[in-house]
Tab-separated table of C-alpha atoms and ligand atoms in Angstrom:
chain	number	residue	atom	x	y	z
A	1268	MET	CA	-22.432	7.252	16.128
A	1269	LYS	CA	-22.949	11.001	16.027
A	1270	LYS	CA	-19.486	12.371	16.746
A	1271	ILE	CA	-16.097	10.685	16.210
A	1272	ALA	CA	-12.824	12.094	17.514
A	1273	LEU	CA	-9.544	11.686	15.657
A	1274	ILE	CA	-5.902	12.125	16.657
A	1275	THR	CA	-2.489	11.577	15.105
A	1276	SER	CA	0.089	10.589	17.682
A	1277	GLY	CA	3.801	9.716	18.061
A	1278	GLY	CA	6.226	10.392	15.201
A	1279	ASP	CA	4.546	11.897	12.139
A	1280	SER	CA	4.624	9.806	8.976
A	1281	PRO	CA	3.834	10.533	5.317
A	1282	GLY	CA	0.247	9.487	4.586
A	1283	MET	CA	-1.220	10.606	7.908
A	1284	ASN	CA	-2.947	13.490	6.123
A	1285	ALA	CA	-4.436	11.135	3.532
A	1286	CYS	CA	-5.791	9.086	6.430
A	1287	ILE	CA	-7.245	12.151	8.214
A	1288	ARG	CA	-8.932	13.121	4.954
A	1289	ALA	CA	-10.521	9.680	4.581
A	1290	VAL	CA	-11.740	9.629	8.204
A	1291	VAL	CA	-13.265	13.103	7.905
A	1292	LYS	CA	-14.896	12.516	4.509
A	1293	THR	CA	-16.311	9.117	5.504
A	1294	CYS	CA	-17.764	10.631	8.680
A	1295	LEU	CA	-19.380	13.462	6.729
A	1296	HIS	CA	-20.717	10.952	4.192
A	1297	TYR	CA	-22.643	9.310	7.060
A	1298	SER	CA	-23.604	12.655	8.656
A	1299	ILE	CA	-21.295	11.952	11.593
A	1300	VAL	CA	-19.395	14.932	13.021
A	1301	PRO	CA	-15.598	14.406	12.725
A	1302	PHE	CA	-13.854	15.974	15.700
A	1303	GLY	CA	-10.142	16.554	15.110
A	1304	ILE	CA	-7.955	16.971	18.189
A	1305	TYR	CA	-4.585	18.706	17.819
A	1306	ASP	CA	-1.298	17.218	19.047
A	1307	GLY	CA	-2.340	13.666	19.893
A	1308	PHE	CA	-3.039	12.606	23.466
A	1309	GLN	CA	-1.524	15.872	24.739
A	1310	GLY	CA	-4.242	17.779	22.858
A	1311	MET	CA	-6.891	15.586	24.503
A	1312	ILE	CA	-5.562	16.597	27.905
A	1313	ASP	CA	-5.291	20.247	26.827
A	1314	ARG	CA	-8.818	20.166	25.276
A	1315	LYS	CA	-7.731	21.215	21.769
A	1316	GLY	CA	-10.425	19.769	19.478
A	1317	TYR	CA	-12.605	21.219	16.717
A	1318	GLU	CA	-15.400	20.046	14.451
A	1319	MET	CA	-13.970	19.385	11.010
A	1320	GLU	CA	-15.484	20.213	7.626
A	1321	TYR	CA	-14.748	19.142	4.053
A	1322	THR	CA	-12.713	22.336	3.589
A	1323	ASP	CA	-10.337	21.292	6.402
A	1324	VAL	CA	-9.148	18.334	4.374
A	1325	ASP	CA	-9.095	19.872	0.882
A	1326	ASN	CA	-5.728	19.513	-0.852
A	1327	ILE	CA	-3.950	17.592	1.881
A	1328	ILE	CA	-3.766	14.088	0.367
A	1329	HIS	CA	-0.299	14.802	-1.064
A	1330	ARG	CA	1.166	16.558	1.971
A	1331	GLY	CA	3.610	14.971	4.436
A	1332	GLY	CA	3.362	15.485	8.209
A	1333	THR	CA	-0.039	15.817	9.856
A	1334	ILE	CA	-2.361	18.828	9.780
A	1335	LEU	CA	-3.565	17.831	13.266
A	1336	GLY	CA	-0.064	17.955	14.706
A	1337	THR	CA	1.338	15.251	16.951
A	1338	ALA	CA	3.238	14.790	20.208
A	1339	ARG	CA	4.826	12.193	22.421
A	1340	CYS	CA	2.890	12.670	25.661
A	1341	LYS	CA	4.485	11.640	28.995
A	1342	GLU	CA	1.431	12.767	31.008
A	1343	PHE	CA	-0.710	10.212	29.207
A	1344	MET	CA	1.398	7.365	30.620
A	1345	GLU	CA	-0.161	8.113	34.026
A	1346	LEU	CA	-3.793	7.378	34.916
A	1347	GLU	CA	-4.258	10.977	36.027
A	1348	GLY	CA	-3.443	12.275	32.539
A	1349	ARG	CA	-5.715	9.740	30.893
A	1350	LEU	CA	-8.596	10.658	33.207
A	1351	LYS	CA	-8.296	14.294	32.069
A	1352	ALA	CA	-8.487	13.098	28.445
A	1353	ILE	CA	-11.532	10.903	29.166
A	1354	ASP	CA	-13.230	13.839	30.855
A	1355	TYR	CA	-12.676	15.938	27.740
A	1356	LEU	CA	-14.020	13.253	25.379
A	1357	LYS	CA	-17.117	12.861	27.555
A	1358	SER	CA	-17.700	16.602	27.782
A	1359	GLU	CA	-17.652	16.712	23.958
A	1360	ASN	CA	-20.093	13.760	23.687
A	1361	ILE	CA	-17.637	11.702	21.659
A	1362	ASP	CA	-19.064	8.324	20.522
A	1363	GLY	CA	-15.905	6.858	19.005
A	1364	LEU	CA	-12.170	7.550	18.733
A	1365	VAL	CA	-9.679	6.925	15.908
A	1366	VAL	CA	-5.985	6.890	16.862
A	1367	ILE	CA	-3.420	7.058	14.060
A	1368	GLY	CA	0.070	6.296	15.362
A	1369	GLY	CA	2.747	3.775	16.266
A	1370	ASP	CA	3.172	1.271	19.089
A	1371	GLY	CA	3.562	3.942	21.812
A	1372	SER	CA	0.275	5.486	20.695
A	1373	PHE	CA	-1.398	2.085	20.660
A	1374	THR	CA	-0.215	1.446	24.214
A	1375	GLY	CA	-1.947	4.702	25.200
A	1376	ALA	CA	-5.049	3.681	23.235
A	1377	TYR	CA	-5.053	0.250	24.898
A	1378	HIS	CA	-5.059	1.742	28.419
A	1379	LEU	CA	-7.706	4.256	27.420
A	1380	GLY	CA	-9.846	1.393	26.092
A	1381	GLN	CA	-9.678	-0.302	29.520
A	1382	GLU	CA	-10.632	2.868	31.364
A	1383	MET	CA	-13.542	4.265	29.336
A	1384	ASN	CA	-16.456	2.897	27.361
A	1385	ILE	CA	-15.926	4.941	24.195
A	1386	PRO	CA	-15.034	2.592	21.290
A	1387	ILE	CA	-11.518	2.969	19.846
A	1388	ILE	CA	-9.982	1.950	16.502
A	1389	GLY	CA	-6.204	2.139	15.918
A	1390	ILE	CA	-4.586	2.825	12.544
A	1391	PRO	CA	-0.843	2.047	12.242
A	1392	GLY	CA	1.044	5.174	11.189
A	1393	THR	CA	4.832	5.057	11.543
A	1394	ILE	CA	7.767	4.920	9.155
A	1395	ASP	CA	9.274	2.073	11.237
A	1396	ASN	CA	6.808	-0.650	10.100
A	1397	ASP	CA	7.367	-2.301	13.475
A	1398	ILE	CA	3.751	-3.105	14.327
A	1399	TYR	CA	2.358	-6.607	14.569
A	1400	GLY	CA	-0.773	-7.371	12.539
A	1401	THR	CA	0.004	-5.445	9.362
A	1402	ASP	CA	2.261	-5.874	6.341
A	1403	HIS	CA	2.578	-2.108	5.983
A	1404	THR	CA	2.252	0.854	8.304
A	1405	ILE	CA	1.362	4.261	6.872
A	1406	GLY	CA	4.556	6.116	5.925
A	1407	TYR	CA	6.871	3.130	5.651
A	1408	ASP	CA	6.774	2.898	1.845
A	1409	THR	CA	7.506	6.618	1.458
A	1410	ALA	CA	10.403	6.397	3.925
A	1411	LEU	CA	11.836	3.452	1.978
A	1412	ASN	CA	11.666	5.468	-1.229
A	1413	THR	CA	13.288	8.481	0.436
A	1414	VAL	CA	16.143	6.328	1.743
A	1415	THR	CA	16.585	4.650	-1.638
A	1416	GLU	CA	16.853	8.009	-3.401
A	1417	ALA	CA	19.370	9.287	-0.843
A	1418	VAL	CA	21.515	6.154	-1.108
A	1419	ASP	CA	21.496	6.385	-4.918
A	1420	LYS	CA	23.105	9.805	-4.550
A	1421	ILE	CA	25.645	8.645	-1.977
A	1422	ARG	CA	26.513	5.710	-4.225
A	1423	ASP	CA	27.744	8.125	-6.912
A	1424	THR	CA	30.371	9.427	-4.497
A	1425	ALA	CA	31.111	5.986	-3.074
A	1426	ALA	CA	31.826	4.650	-6.561
A	1427	SER	CA	33.775	7.702	-7.778
A	1428	HIS	CA	36.065	7.827	-4.734
A	1429	HIS	CA	36.105	4.052	-4.079
A	1430	ARG	CA	34.785	4.709	-0.589
A	1431	ILE	CA	33.028	2.488	1.923
A	1432	PHE	CA	29.899	4.261	3.202
A	1433	PHE	CA	28.142	3.338	6.427
A	1434	ILE	CA	24.626	4.756	6.109
A	1435	GLU	CA	22.413	4.950	9.185
A	1436	VAL	CA	18.650	4.832	8.812
A	1437	MET	CA	15.767	5.135	11.275
A	1438	GLY	CA	13.549	2.363	12.586
A	1439	ARG	CA	14.031	2.653	16.344
A	1440	ASP	CA	14.452	-0.989	17.522
A	1441	ALA	CA	13.430	-2.501	14.205
A	1442	GLY	CA	15.342	-3.222	11.009
A	1443	PHE	CA	12.575	-3.029	8.377
A	1444	ILE	CA	13.792	0.209	6.780
A	1445	ALA	CA	17.459	-0.858	6.841
A	1446	LEU	CA	16.862	-4.332	5.442
A	1447	ASN	CA	14.493	-3.382	2.659
A	1448	SER	CA	16.344	-0.236	1.634
A	1449	ALA	CA	19.518	-2.362	1.507
A	1450	ILE	CA	17.812	-4.456	-1.162
A	1451	SER	CA	16.271	-1.530	-3.040
A	1452	SER	CA	19.524	0.418	-3.134
A	1453	GLY	CA	21.776	-2.544	-3.921
A	1454	ALA	CA	23.761	-2.264	-0.682
A	1455	GLU	CA	26.515	-4.778	-0.085
A	1456	ASN	CA	25.669	-5.416	3.539
A	1457	VAL	CA	23.181	-4.582	6.269
A	1458	LEU	CA	23.159	-4.486	10.064
A	1459	ILE	CA	19.840	-4.749	11.866
A	1460	PRO	CA	18.878	-5.250	15.524
A	1461	GLU	CA	17.150	-8.568	14.788
A	1462	LYS	CA	20.345	-10.345	13.648
A	1463	HIS	CA	23.842	-10.481	15.117
A	1464	MET	CA	26.635	-9.469	12.776
A	1465	ASP	CA	30.181	-10.592	13.419
A	1466	ILE	CA	32.631	-7.697	12.938
A	1467	GLU	CA	35.354	-9.970	11.534
A	1468	LYS	CA	32.961	-11.305	8.948
A	1469	LEU	CA	31.899	-7.788	8.011
A	1470	VAL	CA	35.550	-6.805	7.524
A	1471	ARG	CA	36.150	-9.905	5.369
A	1472	ASP	CA	33.087	-9.073	3.246
A	1473	ILE	CA	34.211	-5.471	2.769
A	1474	LYS	CA	37.712	-6.547	1.692
A	1475	ALA	CA	36.364	-9.124	-0.737
A	1476	GLN	CA	33.880	-6.690	-2.198
A	1477	ASN	CA	36.474	-3.962	-2.663
A	1478	LYS	CA	39.229	-5.858	-4.437
A	1479	GLY	CA	38.403	-3.992	-7.626
A	1480	ARG	CA	38.270	-0.653	-5.729
A	1481	ARG	CA	34.533	-0.456	-6.256
A	1482	GLY	CA	33.298	1.303	-3.132
A	1483	SER	CA	30.459	-0.125	-1.157
A	1484	ILE	CA	27.349	0.681	0.825
A	1485	ILE	CA	26.658	-0.782	4.265
A	1486	MET	CA	23.166	-0.003	5.592
A	1487	VAL	CA	22.984	0.297	9.381
A	1488	ALA	CA	19.759	0.403	11.391
A	1489	GLU	CA	19.913	3.040	14.153
A	1490	GLY	CA	19.009	0.336	16.689
A	1491	ASP	CA	21.698	-2.150	15.643
A	1492	GLU	CA	23.866	-3.836	18.280
A	1493	TRP	CA	26.971	-1.701	17.584
A	1494	GLY	CA	25.212	1.579	18.341
A	1495	GLY	CA	24.701	3.001	14.842
A	1496	ALA	CA	26.747	3.776	11.751
A	1497	LEU	CA	29.393	6.060	13.279
A	1498	GLU	CA	30.185	3.651	16.117
A	1499	LEU	CA	30.331	0.749	13.697
A	1500	MET	CA	32.679	2.620	11.382
A	1501	GLU	CA	35.016	3.452	14.280
A	1502	LYS	CA	34.950	-0.211	15.296
A	1503	VAL	CA	36.020	-1.541	11.876
A	1504	LYS	CA	38.441	1.286	11.014
A	1505	PRO	CA	41.533	-0.327	12.622
A	1506	PHE	CA	40.970	-3.453	10.496
A	1507	LEU	CA	40.672	-1.485	7.271
A	1508	PRO	CA	43.632	0.961	7.294
A	1509	ASP	CA	43.902	1.053	3.489
A	1510	TYR	CA	40.272	1.932	2.885
A	1511	ASP	CA	38.513	5.274	2.729
A	1512	LEU	CA	35.564	5.056	5.144
A	1513	ARG	CA	32.683	7.524	5.486
A	1514	CYS	CA	29.528	7.680	7.547
A	1515	SER	CA	26.200	9.308	6.714
A	1516	VAL	CA	23.223	9.533	9.075
A	1517	LEU	CA	20.054	10.211	7.051
A	1518	GLY	CA	17.971	11.398	10.035
A	1519	HIS	CA	14.582	13.069	9.865
A	1520	ILE	CA	14.456	13.540	6.093
A	1521	GLN	CA	13.152	9.959	6.238
A	1522	ARG	CA	9.968	11.117	7.976
A	1523	GLY	CA	9.032	13.967	5.637
A	1524	GLY	CA	7.856	14.502	2.098
A	1525	SER	CA	4.887	13.769	-0.070
A	1526	PRO	CA	3.495	10.259	0.544
A	1527	SER	CA	3.960	7.565	-2.090
A	1528	ALA	CA	0.919	6.276	-3.995
A	1529	LEU	CA	0.984	3.094	-1.887
A	1530	ASP	CA	0.935	5.030	1.397
A	1531	ARG	CA	-1.930	7.228	0.176
A	1532	ILE	CA	-3.943	4.189	-0.862
A	1533	ILE	CA	-3.349	2.283	2.390
A	1534	ALA	CA	-4.051	5.404	4.458
A	1535	THR	CA	-7.267	6.190	2.609
A	1536	ARG	CA	-8.579	2.630	2.864
A	1537	MET	CA	-7.698	2.320	6.552
A	1538	GLY	CA	-9.174	5.718	7.452
A	1539	SER	CA	-12.496	4.959	5.834
A	1540	PHE	CA	-12.577	1.397	7.227
A	1541	ALA	CA	-12.086	2.732	10.764
A	1542	ILE	CA	-15.401	4.581	10.511
A	1543	GLU	CA	-17.171	1.496	9.125
A	1544	LEU	CA	-15.873	-0.533	12.096
A	1545	LEU	CA	-17.040	2.063	14.617
A	1546	LYS	CA	-20.464	2.159	12.938
A	1547	GLU	CA	-20.647	-1.639	13.300
A	1548	GLY	CA	-20.042	-1.266	17.032
A	1549	LYS	CA	-16.468	-2.641	16.966
A	1550	THR	CA	-13.903	-1.463	19.501
A	1551	ASN	CA	-10.297	-1.936	20.646
A	1552	LEU	CA	-9.261	-3.067	17.180
A	1553	MET	CA	-6.250	-2.201	15.102
A	1554	ILE	CA	-6.462	-2.186	11.307
A	1555	GLY	CA	-3.748	-3.815	9.203
A	1556	THR	CA	-3.045	-4.977	5.663
A	1557	GLU	CA	-2.511	-8.585	4.623
A	1558	GLY	CA	-1.616	-8.609	0.952
A	1559	GLU	CA	-4.419	-6.734	-0.800
A	1560	HIS	CA	-6.838	-7.054	2.102
A	1561	LEU	CA	-7.593	-4.987	5.172
A	1562	VAL	CA	-7.626	-7.070	8.350
A	1563	THR	CA	-8.001	-6.392	12.078
A	1564	CYS	CA	-6.507	-7.656	15.307
A	1565	SER	CA	-6.998	-6.452	18.859
A	1566	ILE	CA	-4.982	-3.392	19.886
A	1567	GLU	CA	-3.680	-5.529	22.755
A	1568	GLN	CA	-2.262	-8.092	20.311
A	1569	GLY	CA	-0.830	-5.267	18.208
A	1570	ILE	CA	1.251	-3.980	21.126
A	1571	LYS	CA	2.138	-7.307	22.760
A	1572	GLU	CA	3.242	-9.370	19.763
A	1573	ASN	CA	6.518	-8.768	17.945
A	1574	SER	CA	6.887	-7.900	14.323
A	1575	ILE	CA	10.194	-8.825	12.717
A	1576	PRO	CA	11.448	-8.469	9.155
A	1577	ASP	CA	12.012	-11.486	6.918
A	1578	LEU	CA	15.593	-12.496	7.757
A	1579	LYS	CA	15.892	-14.528	4.543
A	1580	LYS	CA	16.491	-11.191	2.871
A	1581	ILE	CA	19.929	-11.036	4.510
A	1582	LYS	CA	20.840	-14.244	2.648
A	1583	LEU	CA	19.596	-12.647	-0.552
A	1584	LEU	CA	22.007	-9.737	-0.062
A	1585	ALA	CA	24.859	-12.194	0.595
A	1586	LYS	CA	24.053	-14.062	-2.626
A	1587	LEU	CA	24.252	-10.841	-4.619
A	1588	ARG	CA	27.504	-9.643	-3.040
A	1589	THR	CA	30.522	-9.484	-5.373
A	1590	LYS	CA	33.236	-12.010	-4.393
B	2826	F6P	O1	9.131	6.141	15.291
B	2826	F6P	C1	9.550	6.965	14.249
B	2826	F6P	C2	10.942	7.477	14.494
B	2826	F6P	O2	11.292	8.317	13.403
B	2826	F6P	C3	12.003	6.414	14.722
B	2826	F6P	O3	12.443	5.815	13.533
B	2826	F6P	C4	13.065	7.207	15.424
B	2826	F6P	O4	13.865	6.381	16.250
B	2826	F6P	C5	12.271	8.170	16.267
B	2826	F6P	O5	10.985	8.265	15.660
B	2826	F6P	C6	12.850	9.539	16.372
B	2826	F6P	O6	12.049	10.280	17.206
B	2826	F6P	P1	12.142	11.852	17.397
B	2826	F6P	O7	11.604	12.472	16.165
B	2826	F6P	O8	11.313	12.132	18.586
B	2826	F6P	O9	13.582	12.158	17.532
């Protein structure tokens, strides 16, 4: 291994910079040239790489976003686009590639792995936590903390005005952020794509909870079956004429900000481990966490198997709900 390329791809997530730093510093430790490519797979097609130095990654461990930039690249879904990227990697004499991103990025990495003989290691970076083979993806913990802080603030208004708040969080088709932030923020109910929720039951729960005019918080995953928080609120409104309902969509604030300690630690360990794996001659692997340990599975398994949140947590919320 003389030269290793690195991209961040898909939605940015807090901790990506900590991961870039670890990849670059571990490469330099072994006298390998780290080759950062801007804007993910699009940057590979557009030939936007540069040799990175220690100074490129100074003072970035605490910064959100990604200094390499990122993109969602349609051209890469076609063989023609991928062939342009392979041509670029070959022209730069790249011996290994590290891809930090979510499931879309891993799908790209998987195809690339079938079409070229440059070893690839995937590192899961997405706030959604929806990737098989890892307990945590980089950015998920920070997003959970951001949501929890935001809901704490909304709760002040909910309690003061005795309002019912429907709060929509990100996660695409997965309910990890909604379910776990529901627990961390003491929400009264949660709607996630992985579990059907009966509207009549939800209305009954809200009425029971609000007998003492308390106000309540309902967390709604953006991918839930009713189409998100606003749609859900409109759906239940006719059944709750005497209640003051509000909706709040948290949006992209969930993706930004300084990474939590946990995200920095996971990102740093994964970034450095990726270089060790490439040095050992490993390829087409995705790194994950299992408890305290770093583990690997094939990138193919990572994209083909489903990852779903622990649905027992919904029962926990029900147990804690005021009757
Ligand atoms: O995958 C991360 C994510 O933030 C999802 O939670 C969300 O559905 C999507 O990206 C939003 O994408 P964009 O930033 O392209 O609107």
